[in-house]
Amino acid sequence: MIVVMNPEASEKDIKMVTEKLKSMGFGVHLSQGVRRTIIGAIGDREKALSSGLEAMHCVEKIVPITKPFKLVSREFKRENSVYDIGGVQVGGDELVVMAGPCAVESREQLLQAARQVAGSGAKFLRGGAFKPRTSPYSFQGLEEEGLKMLAEAREETGLKIVTEVMNQHTVDMVAAYADILQVGARSMQNFYLLREIGRLDKPVLLKRGLSATIEEWLMAAEYIMSEGNYRVILCERGIRTFETYTRNTLDLSCVPVIKRLSHLPVLVDPSHGTGSWHWVPAMSRAALAAGADGLLVEVHPNPAEALSDGPQSLNPENFTNLMASLRSLAPALGRSL
Ligand code: PEP
Ligand code: MN
């Protein structure tokens, strides 16, 4: 449930209500809006209703959150969440493009990719140093060496870094290098990992599971937020359907659905969503038109030589063209790029 404070409520009132809720065994999450403060309280609603809280002058009302996801929901927070990540806004009017290779393969490959995507207007460099591969015989990533290369690319280009963390044992290591921690589709329901990440003060890009429903995905975000890390960005990356012509089926209808259910920013990954670079430009534009806050796109200096996901990676020229078309589309959507 949420405790909506009166617009006139003072810091002292908020503290008093917070302490009271805590003493009754509630998990307490503050959301400071422009006009008023909302206190999210996770626990027994009946207990709160009989506690006399609603009779306090500083409390306007107590509202139950009917959805199974609480902190994630629009009921908890009406305005869109916008995060400032190293000076880049995610979730605001400006669309954000995160681009780069599927995997960090070498220093040269990564720096080349970073210069190219930065030159075309990307704000984040993506690239996995830990790769969740279907086959144990495929390239698994450069691990910490790869993370160091990402940090060097950030140093040189100013791009922020988004990179995947695969298990709870490497969370601290990856977090030491990344600006955003990526949780991959295959890890979306690794609840130990989600909880561990939830204890950090670091933004998270949470990809949708291969066969996850929207509700399961939002519940995964709730795991992270329930530990106190509120900066979650959702990323649609295609789901399994009967269709095999495309690698996955990019579920763009989830974008307006989530925008209604949740205040969290939503990105779309048209690369994994389709599996072929041919479909990436059209689906990128469609994603933004559907209301996505940005894109996660695979770009490789030489896709034919990529160690993973070459067929779905744009080459630098195609990426530059895509960015130009997005720039002309943005104003029609009331956004900037
Ligand atoms: C990736 O972004 O490189 C990746 C592995 O994505 P997903 O987890 O969506 O398959
Ligand atoms: Mn990939």
Short mmCIF file of C-alpha atoms and ligand atoms in Angstrom, two decimals:
data_model
loop_
_atom_site.label_atom_id
_atom_site.label_comp_id
_atom_site.label_asym_id
_atom_site.label_seq_id
_atom_site.Cartn_x
_atom_site.Cartn_y
_atom_site.Cartn_z
CA MET A 1 0.00 0.00 0.00
CA ILE A 2 1.02 3.61 -0.25
CA VAL A 3 0.78 6.30 2.36
CA VAL A 4 0.16 9.60 0.60
CA MET A 5 1.43 12.46 2.74
CA ASN A 6 -0.24 15.87 2.77
CA PRO A 7 1.52 18.43 0.57
CA GLU A 8 2.18 20.40 3.77
CA ALA A 9 3.80 17.47 5.60
CA SER A 10 7.21 18.38 7.02
CA GLU A 11 10.42 16.35 7.01
CA LYS A 12 9.70 15.59 10.67
CA ASP A 13 6.22 14.23 9.84
CA ILE A 14 7.64 12.03 7.10
CA LYS A 15 10.27 10.68 9.47
CA MET A 16 7.68 10.00 12.16
CA VAL A 17 5.37 8.08 9.79
CA THR A 18 8.34 6.18 8.36
CA GLU A 19 9.51 5.15 11.83
CA LYS A 20 6.00 4.12 12.84
CA LEU A 21 5.64 1.92 9.75
CA LYS A 22 9.05 0.35 10.36
CA SER A 23 8.19 -0.38 13.98
CA MET A 24 5.08 -2.20 12.74
CA GLY A 25 7.29 -4.39 10.54
CA PHE A 26 6.72 -2.70 7.19
CA GLY A 27 9.35 -2.41 4.47
CA VAL A 28 9.44 1.32 3.76
CA HIS A 29 10.29 3.00 0.43
CA LEU A 30 10.17 6.76 0.01
CA SER A 31 9.20 8.51 -3.19
CA GLN A 32 9.63 12.27 -3.10
CA GLY A 33 7.44 13.82 -5.80
CA VAL A 34 7.30 17.47 -6.82
CA ARG A 35 4.19 18.20 -4.77
CA ARG A 36 4.03 15.50 -2.17
CA THR A 37 5.81 12.58 -0.62
CA ILE A 38 4.55 9.07 -1.04
CA ILE A 39 5.62 6.32 1.31
CA GLY A 40 5.47 2.82 -0.09
CA ALA A 41 4.87 0.35 2.71
CA ILE A 42 5.18 -3.34 2.01
CA GLY A 43 3.41 -5.43 4.63
CA ASP A 44 0.04 -6.24 6.11
CA ARG A 45 -2.45 -3.64 4.92
CA GLU A 46 -5.04 -4.41 7.60
CA LYS A 47 -2.44 -3.65 10.22
CA ALA A 48 -1.80 -0.23 8.69
CA LEU A 49 -5.48 0.59 8.43
CA SER A 50 -6.03 -0.17 12.10
CA SER A 51 -2.91 1.68 13.22
CA GLY A 52 -4.46 5.14 13.31
CA LEU A 53 -2.07 6.39 10.62
CA GLU A 54 -4.91 7.66 8.49
CA ALA A 55 -6.11 9.84 11.35
CA MET A 56 -2.86 11.79 11.41
CA HIS A 57 -3.06 15.26 9.92
CA CYS A 58 0.10 14.85 7.94
CA VAL A 59 -1.34 11.78 6.15
CA GLU A 60 -3.73 12.45 3.30
CA LYS A 61 -4.76 8.85 2.61
CA ILE A 62 -3.72 5.24 2.52
CA VAL A 63 -4.18 3.53 -0.81
CA PRO A 64 -3.77 -0.17 -1.47
CA ILE A 65 -1.61 -1.20 -4.43
CA THR A 66 -3.71 -3.78 -6.17
CA LYS A 67 -0.99 -5.14 -8.48
CA PRO A 68 1.44 -7.86 -7.34
CA PHE A 69 4.32 -5.52 -8.22
CA LYS A 70 4.38 -2.56 -5.89
CA LEU A 71 7.45 -0.28 -6.13
CA VAL A 72 7.49 -0.81 -9.89
CA SER A 73 3.88 0.26 -10.35
CA ARG A 74 2.40 3.56 -11.51
CA GLU A 75 0.17 3.38 -8.46
CA PHE A 76 3.28 3.82 -6.33
CA LYS A 77 4.81 6.53 -8.49
CA ARG A 78 2.78 8.48 -10.98
CA GLU A 79 5.55 10.38 -12.82
CA ASN A 80 8.01 8.67 -15.15
CA SER A 81 11.27 7.77 -13.49
CA VAL A 82 14.22 9.63 -14.99
CA TYR A 83 17.79 8.74 -13.99
CA ASP A 84 20.85 10.89 -14.39
CA ILE A 85 23.61 8.43 -15.21
CA GLY A 86 26.93 10.23 -15.43
CA GLY A 87 25.23 13.27 -16.92
CA VAL A 88 23.05 11.31 -19.37
CA GLN A 89 19.30 11.29 -18.69
CA VAL A 90 17.53 7.97 -19.13
CA GLY A 91 13.74 8.01 -19.22
CA GLY A 92 13.38 11.74 -19.94
CA ASP A 93 12.47 13.60 -23.13
CA GLU A 94 15.78 12.80 -24.72
CA LEU A 95 16.01 9.37 -26.34
CA VAL A 96 19.07 7.39 -25.39
CA VAL A 97 20.95 5.02 -27.67
CA MET A 98 23.31 2.39 -26.25
CA ALA A 99 25.40 0.73 -28.92
CA GLY A 100 28.43 -1.46 -29.39
CA PRO A 101 29.48 -5.02 -30.04
CA CYS A 102 27.82 -8.07 -28.56
CA ALA A 103 31.11 -9.01 -26.89
CA VAL A 104 34.33 -7.28 -26.04
CA GLU A 105 36.75 -9.22 -28.27
CA SER A 106 39.96 -7.20 -28.17
CA ARG A 107 41.22 -3.74 -27.26
CA GLU A 108 41.37 -2.68 -30.93
CA GLN A 109 37.89 -4.00 -31.76
CA LEU A 110 36.34 -2.28 -28.76
CA LEU A 111 38.07 1.08 -29.17
CA GLN A 112 37.18 1.13 -32.85
CA ALA A 113 33.54 0.33 -32.08
CA ALA A 114 33.47 2.93 -29.28
CA ARG A 115 34.83 5.70 -31.51
CA GLN A 116 32.36 4.81 -34.24
CA VAL A 117 29.24 4.73 -32.10
CA ALA A 118 30.27 7.85 -30.18
CA GLY A 119 30.82 9.66 -33.49
CA SER A 120 27.28 8.77 -34.57
CA GLY A 121 25.66 9.99 -31.34
CA ALA A 122 25.37 6.99 -29.01
CA LYS A 123 25.65 7.90 -25.32
CA PHE A 124 26.44 4.45 -23.94
CA LEU A 125 28.82 1.76 -25.09
CA ARG A 126 27.50 -1.77 -24.75
CA GLY A 127 29.68 -4.87 -24.80
CA GLY A 128 29.76 -8.08 -22.82
CA ALA A 129 32.87 -9.19 -20.95
CA PHE A 130 30.92 -12.13 -19.50
CA LYS A 131 28.86 -13.79 -22.21
CA PRO A 132 25.93 -16.16 -21.57
CA ARG A 133 26.42 -18.50 -24.55
CA THR A 134 24.15 -21.39 -25.47
CA SER A 135 27.17 -23.62 -26.13
CA PRO A 136 29.98 -24.09 -23.61
CA TYR A 137 32.37 -24.29 -26.61
CA SER A 138 31.52 -20.77 -27.85
CA PHE A 139 33.54 -17.68 -26.90
CA GLN A 140 32.68 -16.90 -23.27
CA GLY A 141 34.10 -13.38 -22.98
CA LEU A 142 37.32 -11.75 -21.80
CA GLU A 143 36.05 -11.32 -18.24
CA GLU A 144 37.97 -8.74 -16.17
CA GLU A 145 40.35 -7.96 -19.05
CA GLY A 146 37.28 -7.04 -21.08
CA LEU A 147 35.96 -4.83 -18.29
CA LYS A 148 39.28 -2.95 -18.26
CA MET A 149 38.97 -2.37 -21.99
CA LEU A 150 35.49 -0.98 -21.49
CA ALA A 151 36.84 1.40 -18.86
CA GLU A 152 39.57 2.50 -21.27
CA ALA A 153 36.99 3.11 -24.01
CA ARG A 154 34.96 5.23 -21.58
CA GLU A 155 38.08 7.19 -20.69
CA GLU A 156 38.81 7.93 -24.32
CA THR A 157 35.32 8.58 -25.72
CA GLY A 158 33.28 9.74 -22.71
CA LEU A 159 30.71 7.03 -23.43
CA LYS A 160 29.11 5.44 -20.38
CA ILE A 161 29.36 1.69 -20.06
CA VAL A 162 26.60 -0.94 -19.95
CA THR A 163 27.78 -4.50 -19.49
CA GLU A 164 26.35 -7.79 -18.31
CA VAL A 165 26.76 -9.40 -14.92
CA MET A 166 25.96 -13.10 -14.89
CA ASN A 167 26.13 -14.18 -11.27
CA GLN A 168 26.24 -12.86 -7.74
CA HIS A 169 29.92 -13.70 -7.25
CA THR A 170 31.03 -11.18 -9.88
CA VAL A 171 28.60 -8.38 -9.04
CA ASP A 172 31.17 -6.26 -7.18
CA MET A 173 33.78 -6.73 -9.89
CA VAL A 174 31.46 -5.76 -12.76
CA ALA A 175 29.97 -2.89 -10.75
CA ALA A 176 33.45 -1.44 -10.23
CA TYR A 177 33.71 -0.84 -14.01
CA ALA A 178 30.12 -0.45 -15.26
CA ASP A 179 27.86 2.60 -15.27
CA ILE A 180 24.86 0.31 -15.78
CA LEU A 181 24.72 -3.37 -14.85
CA GLN A 182 22.97 -5.45 -17.47
CA VAL A 183 20.98 -8.46 -16.34
CA GLY A 184 20.60 -10.73 -19.36
CA ALA A 185 17.46 -12.48 -20.53
CA ARG A 186 18.75 -15.80 -19.19
CA SER A 187 19.30 -14.34 -15.73
CA MET A 188 16.03 -12.46 -15.40
CA GLN A 189 14.76 -14.87 -12.78
CA ASN A 190 18.04 -15.50 -10.99
CA PHE A 191 16.61 -14.20 -7.76
CA TYR A 192 19.88 -14.36 -5.82
CA LEU A 193 21.51 -12.19 -8.46
CA LEU A 194 18.59 -9.75 -8.48
CA ARG A 195 18.72 -9.37 -4.71
CA GLU A 196 22.48 -8.88 -4.71
CA ILE A 197 22.21 -6.16 -7.36
CA GLY A 198 19.35 -4.65 -5.40
CA ARG A 199 21.76 -3.90 -2.56
CA LEU A 200 23.97 -1.72 -4.78
CA ASP A 201 23.62 1.92 -5.70
CA LYS A 202 24.03 1.32 -9.43
CA PRO A 203 21.53 1.53 -12.31
CA VAL A 204 20.37 -1.78 -13.77
CA LEU A 205 19.26 -2.71 -17.28
CA LEU A 206 16.91 -5.65 -16.80
CA LYS A 207 16.28 -7.60 -19.98
CA ARG A 208 13.07 -9.52 -20.46
CA GLY A 209 13.43 -13.28 -20.04
CA LEU A 210 13.25 -15.50 -23.12
CA SER A 211 9.73 -16.60 -22.28
CA ALA A 212 8.80 -14.20 -19.53
CA THR A 213 5.39 -12.63 -19.25
CA ILE A 214 5.23 -8.89 -18.61
CA GLU A 215 4.17 -9.60 -15.03
CA GLU A 216 7.09 -11.97 -14.38
CA TRP A 217 9.43 -9.34 -15.78
CA LEU A 218 8.00 -6.60 -13.58
CA MET A 219 8.25 -8.91 -10.57
CA ALA A 220 11.94 -9.38 -11.37
CA ALA A 221 12.33 -5.59 -11.29
CA GLU A 222 10.46 -5.60 -7.97
CA TYR A 223 13.10 -7.97 -6.54
CA ILE A 224 15.83 -5.41 -7.29
CA MET A 225 13.83 -2.44 -6.04
CA SER A 226 12.64 -4.19 -2.89
CA GLU A 227 16.28 -4.25 -1.76
CA GLY A 228 16.52 -0.47 -2.16
CA ASN A 229 18.03 -0.04 -5.64
CA TYR A 230 15.35 1.93 -7.47
CA ARG A 231 17.17 2.72 -10.70
CA VAL A 232 15.88 -0.09 -12.91
CA ILE A 233 15.58 0.24 -16.70
CA LEU A 234 13.55 -2.41 -18.52
CA CYS A 235 14.71 -3.74 -21.89
CA GLU A 236 12.49 -5.69 -24.30
CA ARG A 237 14.66 -8.04 -26.38
CA GLY A 238 12.19 -10.36 -28.03
CA ILE A 239 10.42 -13.45 -26.75
CA ARG A 240 10.11 -17.06 -27.92
CA THR A 241 7.14 -17.75 -30.18
CA PHE A 242 6.35 -20.30 -32.90
CA GLU A 243 7.96 -17.97 -35.46
CA THR A 244 11.44 -19.05 -36.46
CA TYR A 245 12.17 -16.75 -39.38
CA THR A 246 13.25 -14.11 -36.90
CA ARG A 247 15.46 -15.14 -33.96
CA ASN A 248 12.84 -13.91 -31.49
CA THR A 249 9.55 -12.05 -31.77
CA LEU A 250 10.04 -8.44 -30.73
CA ASP A 251 7.04 -7.67 -28.55
CA LEU A 252 6.63 -3.96 -29.07
CA SER A 253 3.15 -4.01 -27.59
CA CYS A 254 4.83 -4.47 -24.22
CA VAL A 255 6.09 -0.88 -24.41
CA PRO A 256 2.72 0.91 -24.07
CA VAL A 257 1.56 -1.80 -21.66
CA ILE A 258 4.52 -1.19 -19.36
CA LYS A 259 4.21 2.56 -19.69
CA ARG A 260 0.71 2.20 -18.28
CA LEU A 261 1.62 -0.26 -15.54
CA SER A 262 4.95 1.17 -14.47
CA HIS A 263 6.97 4.37 -14.09
CA LEU A 264 10.24 2.69 -15.13
CA PRO A 265 12.08 3.62 -18.34
CA VAL A 266 11.82 1.08 -21.16
CA LEU A 267 14.42 0.41 -23.84
CA VAL A 268 14.15 -1.93 -26.81
CA ASP A 269 16.88 -4.18 -28.21
CA PRO A 270 16.00 -4.74 -31.88
CA SER A 271 19.22 -6.74 -32.47
CA HIS A 272 18.40 -9.75 -30.27
CA GLY A 273 14.73 -9.07 -30.95
CA THR A 274 15.09 -9.91 -34.65
CA GLY A 275 18.44 -11.68 -35.07
CA SER A 276 19.29 -9.97 -38.35
CA TRP A 277 20.73 -6.53 -38.99
CA HIS A 278 18.31 -6.14 -41.90
CA TRP A 279 15.37 -5.69 -39.58
CA VAL A 280 17.10 -3.51 -37.01
CA PRO A 281 16.44 -0.03 -38.52
CA ALA A 282 12.69 -0.59 -39.06
CA MET A 283 12.19 -2.11 -35.61
CA SER A 284 14.25 0.65 -34.00
CA ARG A 285 11.95 3.29 -35.43
CA ALA A 286 8.88 1.24 -34.53
CA ALA A 287 10.14 0.87 -30.94
CA LEU A 288 10.54 4.61 -30.49
CA ALA A 289 7.16 5.23 -32.10
CA ALA A 290 5.66 2.79 -29.56
CA GLY A 291 7.02 4.95 -26.75
CA ALA A 292 10.36 3.38 -25.87
CA ASP A 293 12.85 5.67 -24.14
CA GLY A 294 15.73 4.42 -26.23
CA LEU A 295 17.51 1.50 -27.84
CA LEU A 296 20.20 -1.07 -27.18
CA VAL A 297 21.79 -1.87 -30.54
CA GLU A 298 24.61 -4.20 -31.54
CA VAL A 299 27.23 -2.52 -33.74
CA HIS A 300 30.50 -4.17 -34.79
CA PRO A 301 33.40 -2.62 -36.79
CA ASN A 302 33.35 -5.73 -38.97
CA PRO A 303 30.25 -7.90 -38.36
CA ALA A 304 31.52 -10.71 -40.62
CA GLU A 305 34.39 -11.28 -38.19
CA ALA A 306 32.40 -10.97 -34.95
CA LEU A 307 32.90 -13.71 -32.36
CA SER A 308 29.23 -13.52 -31.44
CA ASP A 309 26.02 -12.17 -32.97
CA GLY A 310 27.65 -10.92 -36.19
CA PRO A 311 24.51 -11.52 -38.31
CA GLN A 312 22.47 -9.12 -36.17
CA SER A 313 25.15 -6.45 -35.77
CA LEU A 314 25.00 -3.25 -37.77
CA ASN A 315 28.19 -2.09 -39.43
CA PRO A 316 29.26 1.48 -38.59
CA GLU A 317 27.84 2.94 -41.79
CA ASN A 318 24.42 1.40 -41.26
CA PHE A 319 24.47 2.57 -37.66
CA THR A 320 25.24 6.14 -38.75
CA ASN A 321 22.32 6.00 -41.19
CA LEU A 322 20.04 4.62 -38.52
CA MET A 323 20.96 7.44 -36.13
CA ALA A 324 20.24 10.03 -38.83
CA SER A 325 16.78 8.57 -39.42
CA LEU A 326 16.06 8.48 -35.67
CA ARG A 327 17.11 12.10 -35.38
CA SER A 328 14.51 13.12 -37.93
CA LEU A 329 11.87 10.90 -36.30
CA ALA A 330 12.38 12.14 -32.73
CA PRO A 331 10.62 15.55 -33.04
CA ALA A 332 7.47 13.89 -34.44
CA LEU A 333 7.38 11.84 -31.24
CA GLY A 334 7.88 14.88 -29.03
CA ARG A 335 11.37 13.66 -28.12
CA SER A 336 14.90 14.78 -28.86
CA LEU A 337 18.00 12.85 -29.80
C1 PEP B 1 23.35 -9.26 -25.04
O1 PEP B 1 22.82 -8.15 -24.87
O2 PEP B 1 24.44 -9.40 -25.59
C2 PEP B 1 22.62 -10.47 -24.63
C3 PEP B 1 23.25 -11.60 -24.34
O3 PEP B 1 21.29 -10.29 -24.61
P1 PEP B 1 20.10 -11.21 -24.06
O4 PEP B 1 20.39 -11.45 -22.62
O5 PEP B 1 18.90 -10.36 -24.31
O6 PEP B 1 20.09 -12.47 -24.87
MN MN B 2 24.50 -10.38 -28.42
#
